[in-house]
Coordinates of N, CA and C in Angstrom, one line a residue:
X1 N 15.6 -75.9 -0.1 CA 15.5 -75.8 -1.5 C 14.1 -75.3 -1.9
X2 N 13.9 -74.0 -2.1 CA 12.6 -73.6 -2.4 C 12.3 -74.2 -4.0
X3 N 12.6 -74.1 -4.6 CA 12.5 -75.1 -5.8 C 11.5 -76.5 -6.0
X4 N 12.2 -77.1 -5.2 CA 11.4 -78.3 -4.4 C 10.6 -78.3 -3.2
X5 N 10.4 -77.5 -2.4 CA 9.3 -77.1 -1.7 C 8.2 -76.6 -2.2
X6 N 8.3 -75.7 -3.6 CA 7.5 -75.4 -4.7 C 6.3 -76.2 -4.9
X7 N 7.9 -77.3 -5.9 CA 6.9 -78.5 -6.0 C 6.3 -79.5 -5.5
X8 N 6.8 -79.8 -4.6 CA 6.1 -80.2 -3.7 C 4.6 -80.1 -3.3
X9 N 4.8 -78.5 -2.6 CA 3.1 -78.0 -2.4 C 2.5 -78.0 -3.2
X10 N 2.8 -78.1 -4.5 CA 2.1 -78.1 -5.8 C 1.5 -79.2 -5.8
X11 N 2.0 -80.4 -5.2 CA 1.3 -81.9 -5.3 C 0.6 -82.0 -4.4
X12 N 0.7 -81.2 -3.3 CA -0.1 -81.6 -2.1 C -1.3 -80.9 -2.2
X13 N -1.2 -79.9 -3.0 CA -2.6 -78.8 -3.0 C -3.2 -79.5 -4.3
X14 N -3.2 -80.3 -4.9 CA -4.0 -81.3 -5.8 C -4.7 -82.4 -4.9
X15 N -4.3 -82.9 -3.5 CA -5.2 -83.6 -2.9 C -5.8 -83.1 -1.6
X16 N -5.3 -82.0 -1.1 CA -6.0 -81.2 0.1 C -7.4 -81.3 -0.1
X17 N -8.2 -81.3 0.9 CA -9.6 -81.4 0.7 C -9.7 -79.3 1.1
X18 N -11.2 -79.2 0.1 CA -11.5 -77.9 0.7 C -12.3 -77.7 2.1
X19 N -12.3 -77.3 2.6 CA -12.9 -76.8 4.3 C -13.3 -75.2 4.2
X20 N -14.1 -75.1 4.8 CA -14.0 -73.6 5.6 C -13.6 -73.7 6.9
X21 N -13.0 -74.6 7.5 CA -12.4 -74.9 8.8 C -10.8 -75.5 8.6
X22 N -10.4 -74.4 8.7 CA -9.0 -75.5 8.5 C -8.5 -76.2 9.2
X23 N -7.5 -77.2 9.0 CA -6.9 -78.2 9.6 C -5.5 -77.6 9.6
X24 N -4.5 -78.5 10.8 CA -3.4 -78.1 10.7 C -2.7 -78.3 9.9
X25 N -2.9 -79.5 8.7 CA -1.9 -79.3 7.4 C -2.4 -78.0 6.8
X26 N -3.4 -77.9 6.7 CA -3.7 -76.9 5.5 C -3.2 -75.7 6.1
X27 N -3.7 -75.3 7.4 CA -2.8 -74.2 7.6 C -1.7 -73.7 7.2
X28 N -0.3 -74.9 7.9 CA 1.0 -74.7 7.8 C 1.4 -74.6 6.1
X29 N 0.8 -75.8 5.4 CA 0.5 -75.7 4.2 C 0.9 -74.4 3.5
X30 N -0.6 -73.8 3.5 CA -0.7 -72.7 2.8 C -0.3 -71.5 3.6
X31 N 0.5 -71.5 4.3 CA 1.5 -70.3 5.0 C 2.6 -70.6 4.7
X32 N 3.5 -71.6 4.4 CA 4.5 -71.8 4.2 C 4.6 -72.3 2.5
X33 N 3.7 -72.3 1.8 CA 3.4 -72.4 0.3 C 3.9 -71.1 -0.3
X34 N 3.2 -70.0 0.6 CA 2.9 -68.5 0.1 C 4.5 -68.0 0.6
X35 N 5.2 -68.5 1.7 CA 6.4 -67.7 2.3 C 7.4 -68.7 0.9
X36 N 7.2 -69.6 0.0 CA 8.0 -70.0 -0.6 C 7.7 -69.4 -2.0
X37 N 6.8 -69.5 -2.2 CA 6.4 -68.4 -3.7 C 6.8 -67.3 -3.6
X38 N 6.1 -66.3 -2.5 CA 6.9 -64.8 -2.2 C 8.6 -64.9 -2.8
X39 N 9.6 -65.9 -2.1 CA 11.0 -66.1 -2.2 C 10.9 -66.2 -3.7
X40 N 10.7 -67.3 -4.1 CA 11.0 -67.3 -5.3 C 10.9 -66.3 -6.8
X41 N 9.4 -65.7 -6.4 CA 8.9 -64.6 -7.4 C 10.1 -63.8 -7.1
X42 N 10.8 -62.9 -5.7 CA 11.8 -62.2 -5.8 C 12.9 -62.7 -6.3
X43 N 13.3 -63.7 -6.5 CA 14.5 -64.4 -6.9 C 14.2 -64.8 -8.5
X44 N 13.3 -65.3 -8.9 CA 13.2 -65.6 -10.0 C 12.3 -64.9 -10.6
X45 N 11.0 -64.1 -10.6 CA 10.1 -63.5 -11.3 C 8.8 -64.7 -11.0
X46 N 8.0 -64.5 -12.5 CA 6.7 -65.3 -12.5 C 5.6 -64.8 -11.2
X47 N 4.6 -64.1 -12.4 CA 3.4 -63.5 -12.2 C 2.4 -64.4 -11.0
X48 N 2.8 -65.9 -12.1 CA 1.7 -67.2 -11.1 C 2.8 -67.4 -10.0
X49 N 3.3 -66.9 -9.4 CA 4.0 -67.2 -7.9 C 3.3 -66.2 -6.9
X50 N 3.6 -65.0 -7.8 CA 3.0 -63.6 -6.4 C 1.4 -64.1 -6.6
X51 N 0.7 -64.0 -7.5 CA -0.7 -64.6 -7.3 C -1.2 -65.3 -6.7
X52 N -0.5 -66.4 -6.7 CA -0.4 -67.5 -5.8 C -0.4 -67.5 -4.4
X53 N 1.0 -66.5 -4.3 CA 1.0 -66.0 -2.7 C -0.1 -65.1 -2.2
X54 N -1.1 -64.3 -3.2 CA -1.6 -63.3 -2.3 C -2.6 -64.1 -2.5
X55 N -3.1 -65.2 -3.4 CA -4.4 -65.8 -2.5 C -4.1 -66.6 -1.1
X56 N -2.9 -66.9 -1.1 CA -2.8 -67.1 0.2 C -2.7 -66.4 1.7
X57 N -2.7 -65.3 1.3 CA -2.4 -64.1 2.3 C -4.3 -63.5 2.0
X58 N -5.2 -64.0 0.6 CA -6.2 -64.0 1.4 C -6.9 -65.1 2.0
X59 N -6.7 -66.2 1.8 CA -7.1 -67.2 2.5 C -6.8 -66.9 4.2
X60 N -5.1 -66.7 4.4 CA -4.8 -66.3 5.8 C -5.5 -65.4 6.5
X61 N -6.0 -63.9 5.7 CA -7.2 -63.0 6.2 C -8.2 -63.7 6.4
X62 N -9.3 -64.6 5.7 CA -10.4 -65.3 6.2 C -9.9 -66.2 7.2
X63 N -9.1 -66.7 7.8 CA -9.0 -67.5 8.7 C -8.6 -66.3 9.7
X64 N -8.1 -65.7 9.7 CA -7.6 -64.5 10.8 C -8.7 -63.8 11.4
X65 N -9.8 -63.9 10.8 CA -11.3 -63.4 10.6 C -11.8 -64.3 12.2
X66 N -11.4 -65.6 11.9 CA -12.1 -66.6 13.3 C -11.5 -66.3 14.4
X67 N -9.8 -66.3 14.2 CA -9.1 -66.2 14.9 C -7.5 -65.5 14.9
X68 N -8.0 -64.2 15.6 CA -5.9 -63.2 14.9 C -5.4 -63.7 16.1
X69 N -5.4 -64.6 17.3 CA -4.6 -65.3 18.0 C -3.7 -66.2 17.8
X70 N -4.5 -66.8 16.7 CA -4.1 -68.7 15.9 C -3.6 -68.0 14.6
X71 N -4.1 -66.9 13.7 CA -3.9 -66.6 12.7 C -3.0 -65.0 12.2
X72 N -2.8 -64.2 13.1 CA -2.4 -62.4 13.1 C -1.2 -63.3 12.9
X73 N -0.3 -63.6 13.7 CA 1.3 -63.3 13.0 C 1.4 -64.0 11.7
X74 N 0.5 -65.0 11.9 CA 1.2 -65.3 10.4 C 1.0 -65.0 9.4
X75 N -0.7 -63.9 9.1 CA -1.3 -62.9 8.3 C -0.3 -61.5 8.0
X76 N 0.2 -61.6 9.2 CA 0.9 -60.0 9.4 C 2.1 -60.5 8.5
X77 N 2.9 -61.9 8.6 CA 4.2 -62.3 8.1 C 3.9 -62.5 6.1
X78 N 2.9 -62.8 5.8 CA 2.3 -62.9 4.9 C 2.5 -61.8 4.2
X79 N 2.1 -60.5 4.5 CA 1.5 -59.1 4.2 C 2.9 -58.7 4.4
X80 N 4.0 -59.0 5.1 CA 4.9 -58.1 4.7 C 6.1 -59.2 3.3
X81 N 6.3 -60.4 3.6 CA 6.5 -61.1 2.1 C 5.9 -60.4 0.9
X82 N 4.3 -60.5 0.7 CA 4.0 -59.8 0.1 C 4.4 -58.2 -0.8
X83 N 4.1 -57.7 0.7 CA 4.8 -56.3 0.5 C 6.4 -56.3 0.2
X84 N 7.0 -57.2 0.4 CA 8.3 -57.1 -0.1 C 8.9 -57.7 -1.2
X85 N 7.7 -58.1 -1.8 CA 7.5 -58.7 -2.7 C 7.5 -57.4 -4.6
X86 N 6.5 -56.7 -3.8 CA 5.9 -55.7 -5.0 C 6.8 -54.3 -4.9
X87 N 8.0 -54.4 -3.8 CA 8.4 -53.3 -3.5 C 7.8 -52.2 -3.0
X88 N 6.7 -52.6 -2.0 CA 6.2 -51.4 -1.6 C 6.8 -50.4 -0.5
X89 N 5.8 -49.7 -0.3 CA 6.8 -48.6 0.9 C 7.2 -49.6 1.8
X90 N 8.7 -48.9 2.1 CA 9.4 -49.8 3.3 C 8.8 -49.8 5.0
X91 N 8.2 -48.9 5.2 CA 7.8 -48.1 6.2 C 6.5 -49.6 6.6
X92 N 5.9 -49.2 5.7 CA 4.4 -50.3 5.6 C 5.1 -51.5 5.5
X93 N 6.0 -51.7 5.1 CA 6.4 -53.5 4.8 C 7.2 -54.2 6.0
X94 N 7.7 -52.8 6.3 CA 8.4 -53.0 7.8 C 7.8 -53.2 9.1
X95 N 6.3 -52.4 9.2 CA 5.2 -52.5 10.0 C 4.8 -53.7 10.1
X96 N 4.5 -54.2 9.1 CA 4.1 -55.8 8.7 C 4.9 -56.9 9.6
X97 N 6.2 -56.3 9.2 CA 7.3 -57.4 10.1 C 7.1 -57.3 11.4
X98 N 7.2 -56.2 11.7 CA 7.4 -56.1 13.4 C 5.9 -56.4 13.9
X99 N 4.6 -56.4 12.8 CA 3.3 -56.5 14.0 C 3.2 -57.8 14.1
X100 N 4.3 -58.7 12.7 CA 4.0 -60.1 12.8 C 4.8 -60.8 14.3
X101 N 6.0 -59.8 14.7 CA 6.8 -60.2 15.4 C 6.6 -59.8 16.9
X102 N 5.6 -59.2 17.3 CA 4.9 -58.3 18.4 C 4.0 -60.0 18.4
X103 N 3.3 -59.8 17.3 CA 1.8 -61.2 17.6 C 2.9 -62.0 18.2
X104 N 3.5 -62.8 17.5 CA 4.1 -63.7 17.6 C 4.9 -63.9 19.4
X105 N 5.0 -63.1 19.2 CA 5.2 -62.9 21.3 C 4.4 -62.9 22.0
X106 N 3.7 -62.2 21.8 CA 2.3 -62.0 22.4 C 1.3 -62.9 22.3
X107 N 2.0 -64.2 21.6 CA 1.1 -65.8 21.6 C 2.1 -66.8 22.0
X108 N 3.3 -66.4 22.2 CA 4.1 -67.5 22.9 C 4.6 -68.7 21.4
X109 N 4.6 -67.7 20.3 CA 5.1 -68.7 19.1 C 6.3 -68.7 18.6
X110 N 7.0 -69.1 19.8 CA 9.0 -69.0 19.3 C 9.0 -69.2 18.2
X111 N 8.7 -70.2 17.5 CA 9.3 -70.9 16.3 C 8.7 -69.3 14.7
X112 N 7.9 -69.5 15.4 CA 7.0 -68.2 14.0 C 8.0 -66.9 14.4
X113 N 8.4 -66.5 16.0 CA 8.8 -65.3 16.2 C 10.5 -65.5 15.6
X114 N 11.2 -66.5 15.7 CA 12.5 -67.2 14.9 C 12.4 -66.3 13.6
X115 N 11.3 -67.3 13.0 CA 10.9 -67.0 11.1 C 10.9 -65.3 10.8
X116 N 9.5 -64.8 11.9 CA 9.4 -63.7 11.3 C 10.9 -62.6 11.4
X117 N 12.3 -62.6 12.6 CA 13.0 -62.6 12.7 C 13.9 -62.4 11.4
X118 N 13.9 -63.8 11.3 CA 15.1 -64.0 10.0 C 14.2 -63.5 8.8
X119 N 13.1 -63.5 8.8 CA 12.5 -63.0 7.1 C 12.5 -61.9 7.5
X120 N 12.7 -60.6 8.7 CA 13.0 -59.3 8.8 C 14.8 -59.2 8.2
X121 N 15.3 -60.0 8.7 CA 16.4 -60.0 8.3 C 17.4 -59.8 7.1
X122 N 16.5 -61.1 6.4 CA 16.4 -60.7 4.9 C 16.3 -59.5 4.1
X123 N 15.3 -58.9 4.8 CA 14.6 -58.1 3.5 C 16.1 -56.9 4.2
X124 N 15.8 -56.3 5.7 CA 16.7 -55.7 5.7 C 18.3 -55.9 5.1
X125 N 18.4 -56.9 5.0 CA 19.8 -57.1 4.3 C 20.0 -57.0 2.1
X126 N 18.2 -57.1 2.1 CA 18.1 -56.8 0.7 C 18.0 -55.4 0.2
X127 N 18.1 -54.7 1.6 CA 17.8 -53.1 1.3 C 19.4 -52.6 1.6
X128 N 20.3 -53.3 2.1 CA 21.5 -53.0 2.0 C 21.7 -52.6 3.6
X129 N 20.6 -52.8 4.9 CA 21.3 -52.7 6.2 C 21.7 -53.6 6.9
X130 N 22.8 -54.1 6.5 CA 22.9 -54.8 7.2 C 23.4 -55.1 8.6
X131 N 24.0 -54.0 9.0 CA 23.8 -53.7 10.8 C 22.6 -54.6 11.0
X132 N 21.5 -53.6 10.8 CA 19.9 -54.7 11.1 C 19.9 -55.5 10.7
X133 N 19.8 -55.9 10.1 CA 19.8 -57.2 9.4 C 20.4 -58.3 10.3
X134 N 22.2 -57.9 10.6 CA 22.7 -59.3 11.3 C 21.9 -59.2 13.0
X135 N 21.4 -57.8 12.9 CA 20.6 -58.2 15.0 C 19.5 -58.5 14.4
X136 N 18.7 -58.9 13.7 CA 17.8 -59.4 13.5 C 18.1 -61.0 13.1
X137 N 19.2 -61.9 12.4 CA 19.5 -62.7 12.3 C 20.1 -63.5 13.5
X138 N 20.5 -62.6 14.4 CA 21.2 -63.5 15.8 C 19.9 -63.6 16.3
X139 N 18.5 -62.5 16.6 CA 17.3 -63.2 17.0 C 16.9 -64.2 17.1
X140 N 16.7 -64.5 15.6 CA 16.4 -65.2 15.1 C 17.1 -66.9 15.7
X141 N 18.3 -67.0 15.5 CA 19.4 -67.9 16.0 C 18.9 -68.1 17.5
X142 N 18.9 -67.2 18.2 CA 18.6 -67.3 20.1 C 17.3 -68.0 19.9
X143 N 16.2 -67.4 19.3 CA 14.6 -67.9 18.9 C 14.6 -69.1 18.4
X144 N 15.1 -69.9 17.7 CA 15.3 -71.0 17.2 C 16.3 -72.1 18.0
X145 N 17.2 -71.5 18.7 CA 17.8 -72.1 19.4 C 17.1 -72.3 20.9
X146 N 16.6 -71.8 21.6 CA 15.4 -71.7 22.7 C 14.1 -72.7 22.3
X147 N 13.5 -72.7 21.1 CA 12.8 -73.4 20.9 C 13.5 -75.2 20.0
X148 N 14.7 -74.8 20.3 CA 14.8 -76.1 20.2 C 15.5 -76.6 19.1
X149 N 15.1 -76.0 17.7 CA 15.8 -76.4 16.5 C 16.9 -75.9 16.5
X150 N 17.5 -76.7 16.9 CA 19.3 -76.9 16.4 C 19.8 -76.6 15.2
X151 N 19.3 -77.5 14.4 CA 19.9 -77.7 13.1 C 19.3 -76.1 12.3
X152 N 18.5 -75.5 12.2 CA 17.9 -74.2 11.7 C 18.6 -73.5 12.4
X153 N 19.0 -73.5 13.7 CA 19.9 -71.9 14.4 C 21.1 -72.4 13.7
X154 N 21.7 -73.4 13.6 CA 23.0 -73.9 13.1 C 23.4 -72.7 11.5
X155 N 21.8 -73.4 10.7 CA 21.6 -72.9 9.3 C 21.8 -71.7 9.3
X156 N 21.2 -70.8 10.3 CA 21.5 -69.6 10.5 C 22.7 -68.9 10.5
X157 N 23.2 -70.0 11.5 CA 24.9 -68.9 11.8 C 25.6 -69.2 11.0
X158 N 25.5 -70.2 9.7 CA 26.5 -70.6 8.8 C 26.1 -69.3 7.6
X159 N 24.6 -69.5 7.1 CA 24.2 -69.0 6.3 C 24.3 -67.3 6.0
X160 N 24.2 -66.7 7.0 CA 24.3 -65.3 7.5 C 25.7 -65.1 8.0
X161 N 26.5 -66.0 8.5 CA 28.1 -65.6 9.2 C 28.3 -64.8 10.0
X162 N 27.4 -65.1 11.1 CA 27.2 -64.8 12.4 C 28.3 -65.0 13.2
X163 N 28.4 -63.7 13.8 CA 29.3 -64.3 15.2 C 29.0 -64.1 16.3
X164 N 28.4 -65.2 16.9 CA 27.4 -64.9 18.4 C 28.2 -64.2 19.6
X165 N 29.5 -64.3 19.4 CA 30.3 -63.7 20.1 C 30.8 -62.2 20.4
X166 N 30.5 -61.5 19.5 CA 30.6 -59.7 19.9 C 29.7 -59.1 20.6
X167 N 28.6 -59.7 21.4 CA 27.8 -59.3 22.0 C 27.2 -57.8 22.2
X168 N 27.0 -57.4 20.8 CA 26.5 -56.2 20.3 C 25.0 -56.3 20.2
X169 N 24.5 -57.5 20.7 CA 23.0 -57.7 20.2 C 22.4 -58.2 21.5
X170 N 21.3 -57.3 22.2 CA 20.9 -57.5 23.6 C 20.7 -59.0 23.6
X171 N 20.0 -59.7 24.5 CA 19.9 -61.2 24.4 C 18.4 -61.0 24.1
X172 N 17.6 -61.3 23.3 CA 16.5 -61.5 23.0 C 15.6 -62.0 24.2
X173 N 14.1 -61.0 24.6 CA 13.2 -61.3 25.0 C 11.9 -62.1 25.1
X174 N 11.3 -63.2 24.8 CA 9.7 -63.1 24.4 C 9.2 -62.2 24.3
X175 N 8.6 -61.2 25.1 CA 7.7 -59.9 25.5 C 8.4 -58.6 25.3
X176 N 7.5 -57.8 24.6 CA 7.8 -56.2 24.8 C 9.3 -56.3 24.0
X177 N 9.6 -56.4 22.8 CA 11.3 -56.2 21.9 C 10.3 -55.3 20.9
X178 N 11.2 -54.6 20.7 CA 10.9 -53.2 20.0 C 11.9 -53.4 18.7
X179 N 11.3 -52.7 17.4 CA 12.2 -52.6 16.2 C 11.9 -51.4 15.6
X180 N 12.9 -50.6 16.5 CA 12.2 -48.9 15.6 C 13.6 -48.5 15.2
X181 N 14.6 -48.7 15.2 CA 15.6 -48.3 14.2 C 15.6 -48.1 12.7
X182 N 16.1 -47.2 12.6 CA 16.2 -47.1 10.8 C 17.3 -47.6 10.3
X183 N 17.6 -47.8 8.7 CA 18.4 -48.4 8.4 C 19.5 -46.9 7.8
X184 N 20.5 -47.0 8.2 CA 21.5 -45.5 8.0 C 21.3 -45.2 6.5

């Protein structure tokens, strides 16, 4: 319910302390604050949501500044929300997805590589490919199911109406998965 995850962060970001060092709430926090405003501004509008999100996407740049190990995919996942946010070129917004989904391998972060997955998913499916879109959603589902969350690959296969059974979608990698297809 992004509604209530909304609000929520809304209450929590009235007692977070400020740092120039972040902590692990604040991190997850303000990454998943901004991946829930992004959603909603597309869904519902409001200026103070995308604002919101791209000070988060620059807070995520100053922390990516210490570290794009701890910080690139989720900056990169940021920047294409963002971008898919304002309708920008698909080309660039698409880039965004896959460098977040390259980091995200390349650091061993199933759970983020899952996310960035299904939010490629999304957007492809808001652009109307949905070919891509559903092999981008079964990733996602194998990525989430590998690292463990049940109940979210579950969410997946219901939510999307996946059928893990046509085996039209290679079995997903950690390392080296490539997304250069176009959408027809």
């Amino acid at each position: 319910n992004y509604e209530a995850a909304e609000e929520s962060s809304q209450l929590a970001s009235m007692i977070m302390p400020a740092s120039k060092m972040p902590t692990i709430y604040l991190i997850f926090h303000n990454f998943f604050r901004a991946l829930t405003l992004f959603n909603l501004y597309r869904k519902h509008g409001g200026e103070e949501r995308l604002t919101g999100g791209k000070e988060m996407v620059d807070k995520m740049e100053e922390w990516a500044n210490i570290s794009m190990a701890v910080f690139g995919n989720k900056l990169l996942l940021l920047k294409a929300e963002y971008s898919a946010s304002i309708c920008d070129e698909f080309d660039q917004t698409r880039k965004f997805y896959e460098g977040s989904i390259k980091s995200a391998q390349d650091h061993g972060n199933i759970h983020e590589l899952a996310l960035a997955h299904e939010l490629l998913g999304k957007y492809e499916l808001d652009r109307g490919c949905s070919t891509i879109a559903n092999e981008c959603f079964k990733k996602a589902y194998t990525y989430y199911s590998q690292w463990g969350a049940t109940a979210i690959a579950e969410r997946t296969l219901r939510t999307y109406s996946l059928d893990m059974n046509t085996g039209d979608t290679p079995e997903p990698q950690l390392k080296n998965q490539k997304h250069s297809r176009q959408c027809d």
